[in-house]
Coordinates of N, CA, C and O in Angstrom, one line a residue:
M215 N 0.7 -1.2 0.0 CA 0.1 0.1 0.1 C 0.9 1.4 0.1 O 0.6 2.1 -0.6
D216 N 1.8 1.1 0.8 CA 2.8 2.4 0.8 C 3.2 2.7 -0.6 O 3.4 3.9 -1.0
R217 N 3.6 1.8 -1.3 CA 4.1 2.0 -2.9 C 3.1 2.6 -3.6 O 3.4 3.8 -4.4
R218 N 1.8 2.1 -3.4 CA 0.8 2.6 -4.2 C 0.5 4.0 -3.7 O 0.3 5.1 -4.6
A219 N 0.4 4.4 -2.5 CA 0.5 5.7 -2.0 C 1.2 7.0 -2.5 O 1.1 7.7 -3.0
N220 N 2.5 6.1 -2.4 CA 3.6 7.1 -2.7 C 3.6 7.4 -4.5 O 4.0 8.4 -4.7
R221 N 3.1 6.4 -5.1 CA 2.8 6.5 -6.4 C 1.7 7.5 -6.8 O 1.9 8.5 -7.7
V222 N 0.7 7.5 -6.0 CA -0.5 8.4 -6.3 C 0.1 9.7 -5.9 O -0.2 10.9 -6.6
T223 N 0.7 9.8 -4.8 CA 1.0 11.0 -4.4 C 2.0 11.7 -5.4 O 2.1 13.0 -5.6
S224 N 3.0 11.0 -5.8 CA 3.8 11.5 -6.7 C 3.3 12.0 -7.9 O 3.7 13.0 -8.5
V225 N 2.3 11.1 -8.7 CA 1.3 11.4 -9.7 C 0.6 13.0 -9.5 O 0.5 13.6 -10.5
R226 N 0.2 13.1 -8.3 CA -0.6 14.2 -7.9 C 0.4 15.5 -7.9 O 0.1 16.5 -8.4
S227 N 1.6 15.2 -7.2 CA 2.6 16.5 -7.4 C 3.1 16.7 -8.9 O 3.3 17.9 -9.2
D228 N 3.3 15.8 -9.9 CA 3.7 16.0 -11.0 C 2.7 17.0 -11.8 O 2.6 17.7 -12.5
H229 N 1.4 16.3 -11.6 CA 0.0 17.2 -12.1 C 0.2 18.5 -11.8 O 0.0 19.4 -12.3
R230 N 0.4 18.8 -10.2 CA 0.1 20.0 -9.8 C 1.1 20.9 -10.4 O 1.2 22.1 -10.7
R231 N 2.6 20.3 -10.5 CA 3.7 21.0 -11.2 C 3.3 21.5 -12.6 O 3.5 22.6 -13.0
N232 N 2.9 20.6 -13.2 CA 2.4 20.9 -14.6 C 1.4 21.9 -14.7 O 1.6 22.8 -15.5
T233 N 0.4 21.9 -13.9 CA -0.7 22.9 -14.0 C 0.1 24.2 -13.5 O -0.3 25.1 -14.2
L234 N 0.8 24.2 -12.5 CA 1.3 25.4 -12.1 C 2.1 26.1 -13.3 O 2.2 27.1 -13.8
R235 N 3.0 25.4 -14.1 CA 3.8 25.5 -15.1 C 2.9 26.3 -16.4 O 3.3 27.2 -17.0
V236 N 2.0 25.4 -16.6 CA 0.8 26.0 -17.7 C 0.2 27.1 -17.3 O 0.4 28.1 -18.2
T237 N -0.1 27.5 -15.9 CA -0.6 28.8 -15.5 C 0.3 29.8 -15.8 O 0.0 31.0 -16.1
A238 N 1.5 29.6 -15.3 CA 2.5 30.6 -15.2 C 2.8 31.0 -16.6 O 3.1 32.0 -16.9
L239 N 2.9 30.1 -17.5 CA 3.1 30.3 -18.8 C 2.1 31.1 -19.4 O 2.4 32.2 -20.1
G240 N 0.8 30.9 -19.2 CA -0.4 31.5 -19.5 C -0.4 32.9 -19.2 O -0.7 33.9 -19.8
L241 N -0.1 33.2 -17.8 CA 0.2 34.6 -17.3 C 1.2 35.4 -17.8 O 1.1 36.7 -17.9
L242 N 2.4 34.8 -18.2 CA 3.4 35.4 -19.1 C 3.0 35.9 -20.3 O 3.5 36.8 -20.9
L243 N 2.1 35.2 -21.0 CA 1.4 35.5 -22.4 C 0.5 36.6 -22.3 O 0.2 37.2 -23.6
L244 N -0.3 37.1 -21.1 CA -1.3 37.9 -21.2 C -0.5 39.3 -21.3 O 0.7 39.5 -21.0
P245 N -1.1 40.2 -21.8 CA -0.7 41.6 -22.0 C -0.7 42.3 -20.4 O -1.4 42.0 -19.7
P246 N 0.3 43.0 -20.3 CA 0.4 43.3 -18.6 C -1.1 44.2 -18.1 O -1.1 44.1 -17.0
A247 N -1.7 44.9 -18.9 CA -2.9 45.4 -18.4 C -4.0 44.4 -18.0 O -4.9 44.9 -17.0
S248 N -3.9 43.3 -18.5 CA -5.0 42.3 -18.0 C -4.6 42.0 -16.8 O -5.3 41.1 -16.0
L249 N -3.5 42.2 -16.3 CA -2.9 41.5 -15.0 C -3.3 42.4 -14.0 O -3.5 41.9 -12.8
A250 N -3.9 43.4 -14.1 CA -4.2 44.7 -13.1 C -5.4 44.2 -12.9 O -5.9 44.6 -11.8
G251 N -6.3 43.6 -13.5 CA -7.8 43.3 -12.9 C -8.6 44.5 -13.2 O -8.4 45.0 -14.2
C252 N -9.6 44.6 -12.5 CA -10.7 45.6 -12.6 C -10.3 46.8 -11.9 O -11.1 47.9 -11.8
S253 N -9.1 46.9 -11.4 CA -8.9 48.1 -10.3 C -8.5 49.2 -11.2 O -8.9 50.5 -10.6
H254 N -8.2 49.4 -12.3 CA -7.5 50.5 -13.2 C -8.4 50.4 -14.5 O -7.8 49.6 -15.5
P255 N -9.6 51.1 -14.6 CA -10.4 50.9 -16.0 C -9.4 51.6 -17.0 O -8.4 52.5 -16.8
T256 N -9.7 51.2 -18.1 CA -8.9 51.8 -19.3 C -9.8 52.7 -19.8 O -11.0 52.8 -19.9
A257 N -9.0 53.9 -20.5 CA -9.9 55.0 -21.1 C -10.0 54.4 -22.4 O -10.0 53.6 -23.2
P258 N -11.7 54.9 -22.9 CA -12.1 54.6 -24.3 C -11.3 55.0 -25.3 O -10.7 56.1 -25.1
V259 N -11.5 53.9 -26.4 CA -10.6 54.1 -27.6 C -11.1 55.7 -28.1 O -12.4 55.9 -28.3
P260 N -10.2 56.5 -28.6 CA -10.7 57.7 -29.2 C -11.5 57.5 -30.7 O -11.0 56.5 -31.0
P261 N -12.4 58.3 -31.1 CA -13.0 57.9 -32.3 C -12.1 58.4 -33.3 O -10.9 58.9 -33.2
P262 N -12.3 57.8 -34.5 CA -11.4 58.2 -35.7 C -11.4 59.8 -35.9 O -12.7 60.3 -35.8
S263 N -10.5 60.1 -36.6 CA -10.5 61.7 -36.9 C -10.0 61.9 -38.2 O -9.3 60.8 -38.9
G264 N -9.7 63.2 -38.6 CA -9.4 63.4 -39.9 C -10.3 63.5 -41.0 O -9.9 63.7 -42.1
G265 N -11.8 62.9 -40.7 CA -12.6 63.1 -41.8 C -13.0 64.6 -42.2 O -12.8 65.3 -41.3
V266 N -13.6 64.9 -43.3 CA -14.1 66.2 -43.8 C -15.5 66.1 -43.7 O -16.3 65.0 -44.0
T267 N -16.4 67.2 -43.0 CA -17.7 67.1 -42.8 C -18.1 68.4 -44.1 O -17.0 69.2 -44.4
L268 N -19.5 68.3 -44.7 CA -19.6 69.3 -45.5 C -20.9 70.1 -45.0 O -22.0 69.2 -44.7
T269 N -21.0 71.2 -44.7 CA -22.0 72.0 -44.5 C -22.6 72.5 -45.6 O -22.3 73.5 -46.5
L270 N -24.0 72.0 -46.0 CA -24.7 72.7 -47.4 C -25.6 73.6 -47.0 O -25.9 73.7 -45.7
P271 N -25.9 74.4 -47.8 CA -26.8 75.7 -47.4 C -28.3 75.4 -47.5 O -28.7 75.0 -48.4
Y272 N -28.8 75.5 -46.4 CA -30.2 75.1 -46.1 C -31.2 76.0 -46.9 O -32.0 75.5 -47.7
D273 N -31.0 77.4 -46.8 CA -31.7 78.2 -47.6 C -31.6 77.9 -48.9 O -32.9 78.1 -49.6
E274 N -30.8 77.6 -49.8 CA -30.8 77.4 -51.0 C -31.5 75.9 -51.3 O -32.0 76.0 -52.1
F275 N -31.2 75.1 -50.3 CA -32.1 73.8 -50.5 C -33.5 74.2 -50.6 O -34.3 73.7 -51.5
V276 N -33.9 75.1 -49.7 CA -35.5 75.3 -49.5 C -36.0 76.2 -50.7 O -37.1 75.6 -51.4
A277 N -35.1 77.1 -51.2 CA -35.5 77.8 -52.5 C -35.3 77.1 -53.7 O -36.0 77.3 -54.7
S278 N -34.3 76.2 -54.0 CA -34.2 75.7 -55.2 C -34.2 74.1 -55.4 O -34.7 73.7 -56.4
I279 N -33.7 73.4 -54.4 CA -33.4 72.2 -54.8 C -34.7 71.4 -54.1 O -35.2 70.3 -55.0
E280 N -35.5 71.6 -53.2 CA -36.8 70.9 -52.8 C -37.8 71.1 -53.8 O -38.3 70.0 -54.4
P281 N -37.8 72.3 -54.4 CA -39.0 72.1 -55.6 C -38.3 71.3 -56.8 O -39.5 70.9 -57.3
L282 N -37.4 71.3 -56.9 CA -36.7 70.4 -58.2 C -37.1 68.9 -57.9 O -37.5 68.3 -58.6
L283 N -36.7 68.5 -56.6 CA -37.0 67.2 -56.2 C -38.5 66.9 -56.4 O -39.0 65.9 -56.8
T284 N -39.2 67.7 -56.0 CA -40.7 67.9 -56.0 C -41.2 67.8 -57.6 O -42.0 66.8 -58.0
Q285 N -40.8 68.6 -58.2 CA -41.1 68.8 -59.7 C -40.7 67.6 -60.5 O -41.2 67.0 -61.3
H286 N -39.6 66.9 -60.4 CA -39.4 65.6 -60.9 C -39.9 64.3 -60.1 O -39.7 63.3 -60.7
G287 N -40.8 64.7 -59.2 CA -41.4 63.2 -58.6 C -40.6 62.6 -57.6 O -40.9 61.4 -57.5
C288 N -39.5 62.9 -57.2 CA -38.7 62.3 -56.3 C -39.2 62.1 -55.0 O -38.7 61.1 -54.4
D289 N -40.2 62.7 -54.7 CA -40.7 62.3 -53.2 C -42.0 61.6 -53.4 O -43.0 61.7 -52.7
A290 N -42.2 61.1 -54.6 CA -43.6 60.1 -54.8 C -43.5 59.3 -53.6 O -42.7 58.5 -52.9
G291 N -44.7 58.6 -53.6 CA -45.2 57.7 -52.3 C -44.9 56.4 -53.2 O -44.0 56.2 -53.9
G292 N -45.4 55.4 -52.5 CA -44.8 53.8 -53.0 C -43.3 53.7 -52.6 O -43.1 54.0 -51.5
D293 N -42.8 52.8 -53.6 CA -41.6 52.4 -53.3 C -40.4 53.4 -53.8 O -39.2 52.7 -54.0
C294 N -40.6 54.5 -54.1 CA -39.6 55.4 -54.8 C -39.2 56.1 -53.4 O -38.6 55.3 -52.4
H295 N -38.9 57.4 -53.5 CA -38.3 57.9 -52.3 C -39.1 58.6 -51.0 O -38.9 59.5 -50.2
G296 N -40.4 57.8 -51.2 CA -41.4 58.2 -50.1 C -41.6 57.2 -49.0 O -42.4 57.3 -48.3
G297 N -40.5 56.4 -49.0 CA -40.4 55.6 -47.9 C -40.4 54.2 -47.9 O -40.6 53.1 -47.1
G298 N -40.2 53.7 -49.4 CA -40.2 52.4 -49.6 C -39.0 51.6 -49.2 O -38.1 52.2 -48.4
I299 N -38.8 50.3 -49.8 CA -37.6 49.6 -49.4 C -36.4 49.6 -50.2 O -35.5 48.9 -50.0
R300 N -36.8 50.4 -51.4 CA -35.7 50.2 -52.6 C -34.0 50.8 -52.1 O -33.2 50.4 -52.7
G301 N -34.4 51.8 -51.4 CA -33.0 52.5 -51.1 C -33.0 53.3 -49.9 O -33.9 53.3 -49.0
T302 N -32.0 54.0 -49.7 CA -31.7 54.7 -48.5 C -32.2 56.1 -48.6 O -32.0 57.0 -47.4
F303 N -32.6 56.7 -49.7 CA -32.8 58.2 -50.0 C -34.3 58.2 -49.7 O -35.0 58.0 -50.6
E304 N -34.8 58.6 -48.6 CA -36.2 59.1 -48.4 C -36.7 60.4 -48.1 O -36.0 61.2 -47.6
L305 N -37.8 60.8 -48.5 CA -37.9 62.0 -48.8 C -39.6 62.1 -48.3 O -40.2 61.3 -48.4
S306 N -40.0 63.3 -47.7 CA -41.4 63.6 -47.1 C -42.2 63.5 -48.5 O -42.2 63.7 -49.4
P307 N -43.5 63.0 -48.4 CA -44.5 62.9 -49.3 C -45.0 64.3 -49.8 O -45.0 65.4 -49.0
A308 N -45.5 64.6 -51.0 CA -45.8 65.8 -51.4 C -47.0 66.6 -50.8 O -46.7 67.6 -50.5
G309 N -47.8 65.7 -50.1 CA -48.9 66.3 -49.4 C -48.5 66.6 -47.9 O -49.1 67.4 -47.2
A310 N -47.3 66.2 -47.2 CA -47.0 66.5 -46.2 C -45.4 67.1 -46.2 O -44.6 66.2 -45.4
K311 N -44.9 68.0 -46.9 CA -43.5 68.2 -46.8 C -42.9 68.7 -45.4 O -43.7 69.5 -44.8
D312 N -41.7 67.9 -45.2 CA -40.9 68.3 -44.1 C -39.6 68.7 -44.8 O -38.7 67.9 -44.9
T313 N -39.6 70.0 -44.8 CA -38.1 70.4 -45.5 C -36.8 70.1 -44.7 O -36.0 69.8 -45.5
Q314 N -37.0 70.2 -43.5 CA -35.8 69.7 -42.6 C -35.5 68.4 -42.9 O -34.2 68.2 -43.2
F315 N -36.5 67.5 -42.8 CA -36.3 66.1 -42.9 C -35.5 66.0 -44.5 O -34.6 65.3 -44.5
D316 N -36.0 66.7 -45.3 CA -35.7 66.4 -46.9 C -34.2 67.0 -47.0 O -33.5 66.2 -47.8
F317 N -33.9 68.1 -46.2 CA -32.7 68.5 -46.4 C -31.6 67.6 -45.7 O -30.9 67.3 -46.5
E318 N -32.1 67.0 -44.6 CA -31.0 66.0 -44.2 C -30.9 64.9 -44.8 O -29.9 64.4 -44.9
Q319 N -31.8 64.3 -45.3 CA -31.8 63.3 -46.2 C -31.2 63.2 -47.4 O -30.2 62.7 -47.9
A320 N -31.2 64.6 -48.4 CA -30.6 64.7 -49.4 C -29.0 65.1 -49.2 O -28.2 64.6 -50.0
S321 N -28.8 65.8 -48.0 CA -27.4 66.1 -47.6 C -26.5 64.8 -47.3 O -25.2 64.7 -47.3
L322 N -27.0 63.7 -46.9 CA -26.4 62.3 -46.6 C -26.3 61.6 -47.9 O -25.4 60.6 -48.3
Q323 N -26.9 62.2 -49.1 CA -26.4 61.6 -50.4 C -25.4 62.4 -51.1 O -25.1 62.3 -52.3
V324 N -24.6 63.1 -50.3 CA -23.6 64.2 -51.0 C -22.3 63.7 -50.3 O -22.2 63.5 -49.2
S325 N -21.2 63.3 -51.1 CA -20.0 63.1 -50.7 C -19.2 64.2 -50.3 O -19.0 64.9 -51.2
P326 N -18.8 64.4 -49.2 CA -18.0 65.7 -48.9 C -16.6 65.9 -49.5 O -16.2 66.9 -49.9
T327 N -15.9 64.6 -49.9 CA -14.5 64.7 -50.3 C -14.8 64.7 -52.0 O -13.7 65.0 -52.7
H328 N -15.6 64.0 -52.5 CA -15.8 63.7 -53.9 C -17.5 64.1 -54.5 O -18.2 63.4 -54.7
R329 N -17.6 65.4 -54.3 CA -18.8 66.1 -54.5 C -19.5 65.5 -56.0 O -20.6 65.5 -55.8
D330 N -18.7 65.9 -57.0 CA -19.3 65.3 -58.4 C -19.6 63.9 -58.4 O -20.3 63.3 -59.3
S331 N -19.1 63.2 -57.4 CA -19.5 61.6 -57.5 C -20.7 61.3 -56.6 O -20.9 60.1 -56.3
S332 N -21.2 62.4 -56.0 CA -22.3 62.2 -55.1 C -23.5 61.4 -55.5 O -23.8 61.7 -56.7
R333 N -24.1 60.9 -54.8 CA -25.4 59.9 -55.1 C -26.5 60.8 -55.6 O -27.2 60.2 -56.6
L334 N -26.5 62.0 -55.2 CA -27.5 62.7 -55.4 C -27.3 63.3 -56.9 O -28.4 63.7 -57.5
L335 N -26.3 63.3 -57.4 CA -25.9 63.6 -58.8 C -25.9 62.6 -59.8 O -26.3 62.6 -60.9
R336 N -25.4 61.6 -59.1 CA -25.0 60.1 -60.2 C -26.3 59.4 -60.5 O -26.4 58.8 -61.5
K337 N -26.9 59.1 -59.2 CA -28.3 58.1 -59.5 C -29.3 58.6 -60.5 O -29.8 57.9 -61.4
P338 N -29.8 60.1 -60.6 CA -30.7 60.6 -61.5 C -29.9 60.9 -63.1 O -31.0 61.0 -63.8
L339 N -29.1 60.6 -63.0 CA -28.1 60.8 -64.4 C -28.1 59.6 -65.2 O -27.6 58.4 -64.9
A340 N -28.2 60.1 -66.7 CA -28.3 58.8 -67.6 C -27.0 58.2 -67.4 O -25.8 58.6 -67.3
L341 N -26.8 56.7 -67.8 CA -25.7 55.9 -67.6 C -24.7 56.5 -68.6 O -23.4 56.5 -68.1
D342 N -25.1 56.7 -69.6 CA -24.1 57.0 -70.8 C -23.4 58.5 -70.7 O -22.6 59.1 -71.2
A343 N -23.9 59.3 -69.7 CA -23.6 60.5 -69.2 C -22.7 60.6 -68.1 O -22.3 61.5 -67.4
G344 N -22.6 59.3 -67.3 CA -21.9 58.9 -66.2 C -22.5 58.6 -64.8 O -22.1 58.6 -63.9
G345 N -23.7 58.4 -65.3 CA -24.7 58.2 -64.1 C -24.8 56.8 -63.5 O -23.6 56.1 -64.1
S346 N -25.1 56.4 -62.4 CA -25.0 55.0 -61.9 C -26.6 54.1 -62.1 O -27.5 55.1 -62.2
P347 N -26.6 53.2 -61.9 CA -28.0 52.4 -62.2 C -29.0 52.9 -61.3 O -28.7 53.2 -60.0
H348 N -30.2 53.4 -61.8 CA -31.5 53.8 -61.0 C -32.5 53.6 -62.0 O -32.4 53.6 -63.2
A349 N -33.5 53.3 -61.2 CA -34.6 53.2 -61.9 C -35.3 54.3 -63.1 O -35.8 53.8 -64.1
V350 N -35.3 55.3 -62.4 CA -35.6 56.7 -63.2 C -34.4 57.3 -63.6 O -33.7 57.6 -62.7
K351 N -34.0 57.7 -64.9 CA -33.1 58.8 -65.4 C -33.8 59.8 -65.6 O -34.3 60.0 -66.7
V352 N -33.5 60.8 -64.6 CA -34.2 62.3 -64.9 C -33.5 63.1 -65.8 O -33.9 63.8 -66.4
F353 N -32.2 63.0 -65.8 CA -31.2 63.8 -66.4 C -30.5 63.2 -67.4 O -29.7 62.1 -67.2
A354 N -30.7 63.6 -68.9 CA -30.0 63.0 -69.9 C -28.3 63.3 -70.0 O -27.9 62.6 -70.5
S355 N -28.0 64.4 -69.5 CA -26.7 64.9 -69.3 C -26.6 65.7 -68.2 O -27.5 66.3 -67.7
T356 N -25.3 66.1 -68.2 CA -24.8 66.9 -67.0 C -25.1 68.2 -67.5 O -24.8 69.1 -66.4
S357 N -25.7 68.8 -68.6 CA -25.8 70.2 -69.0 C -27.0 70.4 -68.5 O -27.5 71.6 -68.8
D358 N -27.9 69.6 -68.2 CA -29.4 70.0 -67.8 C -29.6 70.9 -66.9 O -28.6 70.9 -65.7
P359 N -30.2 71.9 -67.1 CA -30.1 73.3 -66.0 C -30.6 72.7 -64.4 O -30.1 73.0 -63.6
D360 N -31.5 71.6 -64.5 CA -31.7 71.0 -63.1 C -30.6 70.3 -62.5 O -30.4 70.5 -61.4
Y361 N -30.0 69.7 -63.1 CA -28.9 69.1 -62.7 C -27.7 70.0 -62.2 O -27.1 70.0 -61.2
Q362 N -27.3 71.1 -62.9 CA -26.6 72.0 -62.7 C -26.9 72.9 -61.5 O -26.0 73.2 -60.8
A363 N -28.2 72.9 -61.3 CA -28.9 73.4 -59.8 C -28.2 72.5 -58.7 O -27.9 73.2 -57.7
I364 N -28.5 71.4 -58.7 CA -28.2 70.4 -57.6 C -26.8 70.5 -57.7 O -26.3 70.7 -56.5
R365 N -26.1 70.6 -58.8 CA -24.6 70.5 -58.6 C -24.0 71.7 -58.1 O -23.2 71.7 -57.1
A366 N -24.7 73.1 -58.1 CA -24.2 74.2 -57.8 C -24.5 74.1 -56.3 O -23.7 74.6 -55.4
W367 N -25.7 73.6 -55.6 CA -26.1 73.5 -54.1 C -24.9 72.9 -53.6 O -24.4 73.1 -52.6
I368 N -24.4 71.7 -54.2 CA -23.5 70.7 -53.6 C -22.2 71.5 -53.5 O -21.3 71.6 -52.6
Q369 N -21.7 72.1 -54.7 CA -20.5 72.9 -54.7 C -20.5 74.0 -53.7 O -19.2 74.5 -53.2
N370 N -21.7 74.7 -53.3 CA -21.7 75.6 -52.4 C -21.5 75.5 -51.0 O -21.3 76.2 -50.1
G371 N -21.6 74.1 -50.8 CA -21.2 73.7 -49.5 C -19.9 74.0 -48.7 O -18.9 74.1 -49.8
V372 N -19.7 74.3 -47.6 CA -18.3 74.4 -47.1 C -18.0 73.3 -46.4 O -18.5 72.6 -45.5
A373 N -16.7 73.0 -46.5 CA -16.0 71.8 -46.0 C -15.1 72.0 -44.9 O -14.7 73.2 -44.5
Q374 N -15.5 71.4 -43.9 CA -14.8 71.7 -42.6 C -13.8 70.6 -42.0 O -14.1 69.5 -42.4

């Protein structure tokens, strides 16, 4: 029995030593901050910076751009820009205009860094004129006066 007891004790000791070695090795591989526990909270990661924002003229939108969007039927109901599921550009319905909402939605379609590539200009433009796929092609070319009005509004934005 003594031999068996010594053997069991020896196996247990070996197991404990191996467990301690693995635990010590694991602790060495942990980053130092994780060894401190919860006693020292870490500072939140700062948000990314360096981006460009574009402030578009609201008064010009109200006077020139909102009427163009309405004239071309962009605020139509159903599955167009009246709240359907086809895209991300939603405008208030013709019978209940919310100009501030429409301004915010149109502004989201403008690229601050590549203004001429903005979705607000490219989506309604004919493909052969440089447009992108869209169910309705409002502008046959970039020389269309209404296209130019929207482009001017975008160009009048102030980058910050």
